[in-house]
PDB file of C-alpha atoms in Angstrom:
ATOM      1  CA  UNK A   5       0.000   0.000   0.000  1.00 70.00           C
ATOM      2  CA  UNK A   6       1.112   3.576  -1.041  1.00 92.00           C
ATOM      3  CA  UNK A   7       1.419   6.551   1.050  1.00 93.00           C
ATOM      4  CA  UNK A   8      -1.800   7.994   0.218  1.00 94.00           C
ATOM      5  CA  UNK A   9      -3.399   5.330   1.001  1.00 94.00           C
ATOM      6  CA  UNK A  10      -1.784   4.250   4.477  1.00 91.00           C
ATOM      7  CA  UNK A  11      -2.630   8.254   5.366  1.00 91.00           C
ATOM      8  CA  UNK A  12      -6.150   7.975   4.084  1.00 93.00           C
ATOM      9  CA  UNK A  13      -6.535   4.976   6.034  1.00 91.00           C
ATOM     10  CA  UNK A  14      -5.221   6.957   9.733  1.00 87.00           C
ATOM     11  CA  UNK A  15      -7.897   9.499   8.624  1.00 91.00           C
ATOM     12  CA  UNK A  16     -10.544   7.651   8.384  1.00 93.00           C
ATOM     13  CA  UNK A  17     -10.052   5.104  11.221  1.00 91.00           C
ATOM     14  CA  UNK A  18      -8.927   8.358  13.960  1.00 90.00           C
ATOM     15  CA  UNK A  19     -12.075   9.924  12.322  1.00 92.00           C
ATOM     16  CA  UNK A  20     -13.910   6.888  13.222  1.00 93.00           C
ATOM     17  CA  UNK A  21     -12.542   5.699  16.717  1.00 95.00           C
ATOM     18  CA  UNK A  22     -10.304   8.971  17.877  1.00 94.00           C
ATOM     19  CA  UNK A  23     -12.806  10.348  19.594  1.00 94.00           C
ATOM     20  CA  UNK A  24     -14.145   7.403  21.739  1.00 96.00           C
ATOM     21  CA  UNK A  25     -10.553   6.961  22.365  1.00 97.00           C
ATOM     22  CA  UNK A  26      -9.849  10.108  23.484  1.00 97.00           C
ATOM     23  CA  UNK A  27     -12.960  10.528  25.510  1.00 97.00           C
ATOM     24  CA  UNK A  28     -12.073   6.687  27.398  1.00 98.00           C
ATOM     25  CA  UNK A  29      -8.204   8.263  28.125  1.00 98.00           C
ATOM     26  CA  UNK A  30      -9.883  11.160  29.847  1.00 97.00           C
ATOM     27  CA  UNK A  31     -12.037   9.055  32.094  1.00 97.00           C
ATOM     28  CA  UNK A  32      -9.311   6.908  32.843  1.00 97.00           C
ATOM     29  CA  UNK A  33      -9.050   3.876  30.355  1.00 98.00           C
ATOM     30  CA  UNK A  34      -5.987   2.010  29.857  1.00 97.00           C
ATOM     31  CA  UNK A  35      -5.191   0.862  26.917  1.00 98.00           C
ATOM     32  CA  UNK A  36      -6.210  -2.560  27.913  1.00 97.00           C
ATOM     33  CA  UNK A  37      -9.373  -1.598  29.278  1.00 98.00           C
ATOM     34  CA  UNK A  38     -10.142   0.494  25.870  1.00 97.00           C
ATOM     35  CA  UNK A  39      -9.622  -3.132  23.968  1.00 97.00           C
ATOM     36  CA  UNK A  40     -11.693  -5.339  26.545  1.00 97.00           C
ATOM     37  CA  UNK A  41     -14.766  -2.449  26.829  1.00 96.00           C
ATOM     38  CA  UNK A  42     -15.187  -3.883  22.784  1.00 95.00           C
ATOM     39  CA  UNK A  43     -16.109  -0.205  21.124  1.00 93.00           C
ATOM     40  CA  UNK A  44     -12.946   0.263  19.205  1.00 95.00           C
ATOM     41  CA  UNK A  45     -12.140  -2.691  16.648  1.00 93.00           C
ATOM     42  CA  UNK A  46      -8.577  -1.696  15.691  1.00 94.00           C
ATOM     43  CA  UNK A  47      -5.129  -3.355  16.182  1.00 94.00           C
ATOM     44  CA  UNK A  48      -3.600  -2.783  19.873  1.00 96.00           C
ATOM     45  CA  UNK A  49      -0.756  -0.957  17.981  1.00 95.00           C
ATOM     46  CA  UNK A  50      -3.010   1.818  16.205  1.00 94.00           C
ATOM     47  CA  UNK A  51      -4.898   2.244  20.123  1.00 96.00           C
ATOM     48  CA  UNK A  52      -1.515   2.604  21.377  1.00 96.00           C
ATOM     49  CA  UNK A  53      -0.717   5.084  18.922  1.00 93.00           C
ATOM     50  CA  UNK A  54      -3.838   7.445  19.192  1.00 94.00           C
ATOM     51  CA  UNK A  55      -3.152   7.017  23.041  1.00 97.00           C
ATOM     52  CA  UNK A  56       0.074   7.996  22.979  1.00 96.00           C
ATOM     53  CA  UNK A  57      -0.701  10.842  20.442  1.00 94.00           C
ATOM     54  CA  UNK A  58      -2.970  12.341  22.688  1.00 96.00           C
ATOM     55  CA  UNK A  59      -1.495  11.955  25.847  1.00 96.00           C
ATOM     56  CA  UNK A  60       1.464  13.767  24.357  1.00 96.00           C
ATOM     57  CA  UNK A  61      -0.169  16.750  22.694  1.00 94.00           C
ATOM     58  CA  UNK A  62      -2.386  16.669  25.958  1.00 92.00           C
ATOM     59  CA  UNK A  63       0.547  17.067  28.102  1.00 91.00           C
ATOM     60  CA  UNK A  64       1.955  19.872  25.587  1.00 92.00           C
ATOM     61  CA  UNK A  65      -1.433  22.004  25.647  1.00 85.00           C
ATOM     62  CA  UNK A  66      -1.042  21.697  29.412  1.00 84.00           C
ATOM     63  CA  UNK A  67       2.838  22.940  29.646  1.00 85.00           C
ATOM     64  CA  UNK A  68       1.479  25.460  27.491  1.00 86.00           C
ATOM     65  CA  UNK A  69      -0.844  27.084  29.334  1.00 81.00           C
ATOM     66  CA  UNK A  70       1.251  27.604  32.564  1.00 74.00           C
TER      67      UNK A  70
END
């Protein structure tokens, strides 16, 4: 698969599952949890990712505004 493609693909599964992600992070959710609670039906490695992802520009935003 191409670039384009692999890209489009992020999009559309973040567009899809980044939200509920995000929102289960924020009450808490480990990554485990996130896979056993059954609402997201991606790969361990792309939850990790988005968690990560988040957690980092989370942290950023934070250091940001002190």
């Amino acid at each position: 698969m191409g670039y384009f493609e692999d890209a489009l693909r992020n999009f559309v599964q973040d567009f899809q599952y980044g939200g509920a992600i995000r929102h289960m992070v924020d009450r808490g959710y480990t990554v485990d949890r996130i896979i056993r609670s059954g609402e997201v039906n991606l790969p361990r490695e792309k939850i990790e990712k988005i968690v990560e992802q988040y957690l980092r520009e989370k942290n950023n935003k934070e250091s940001a505004d002190e």
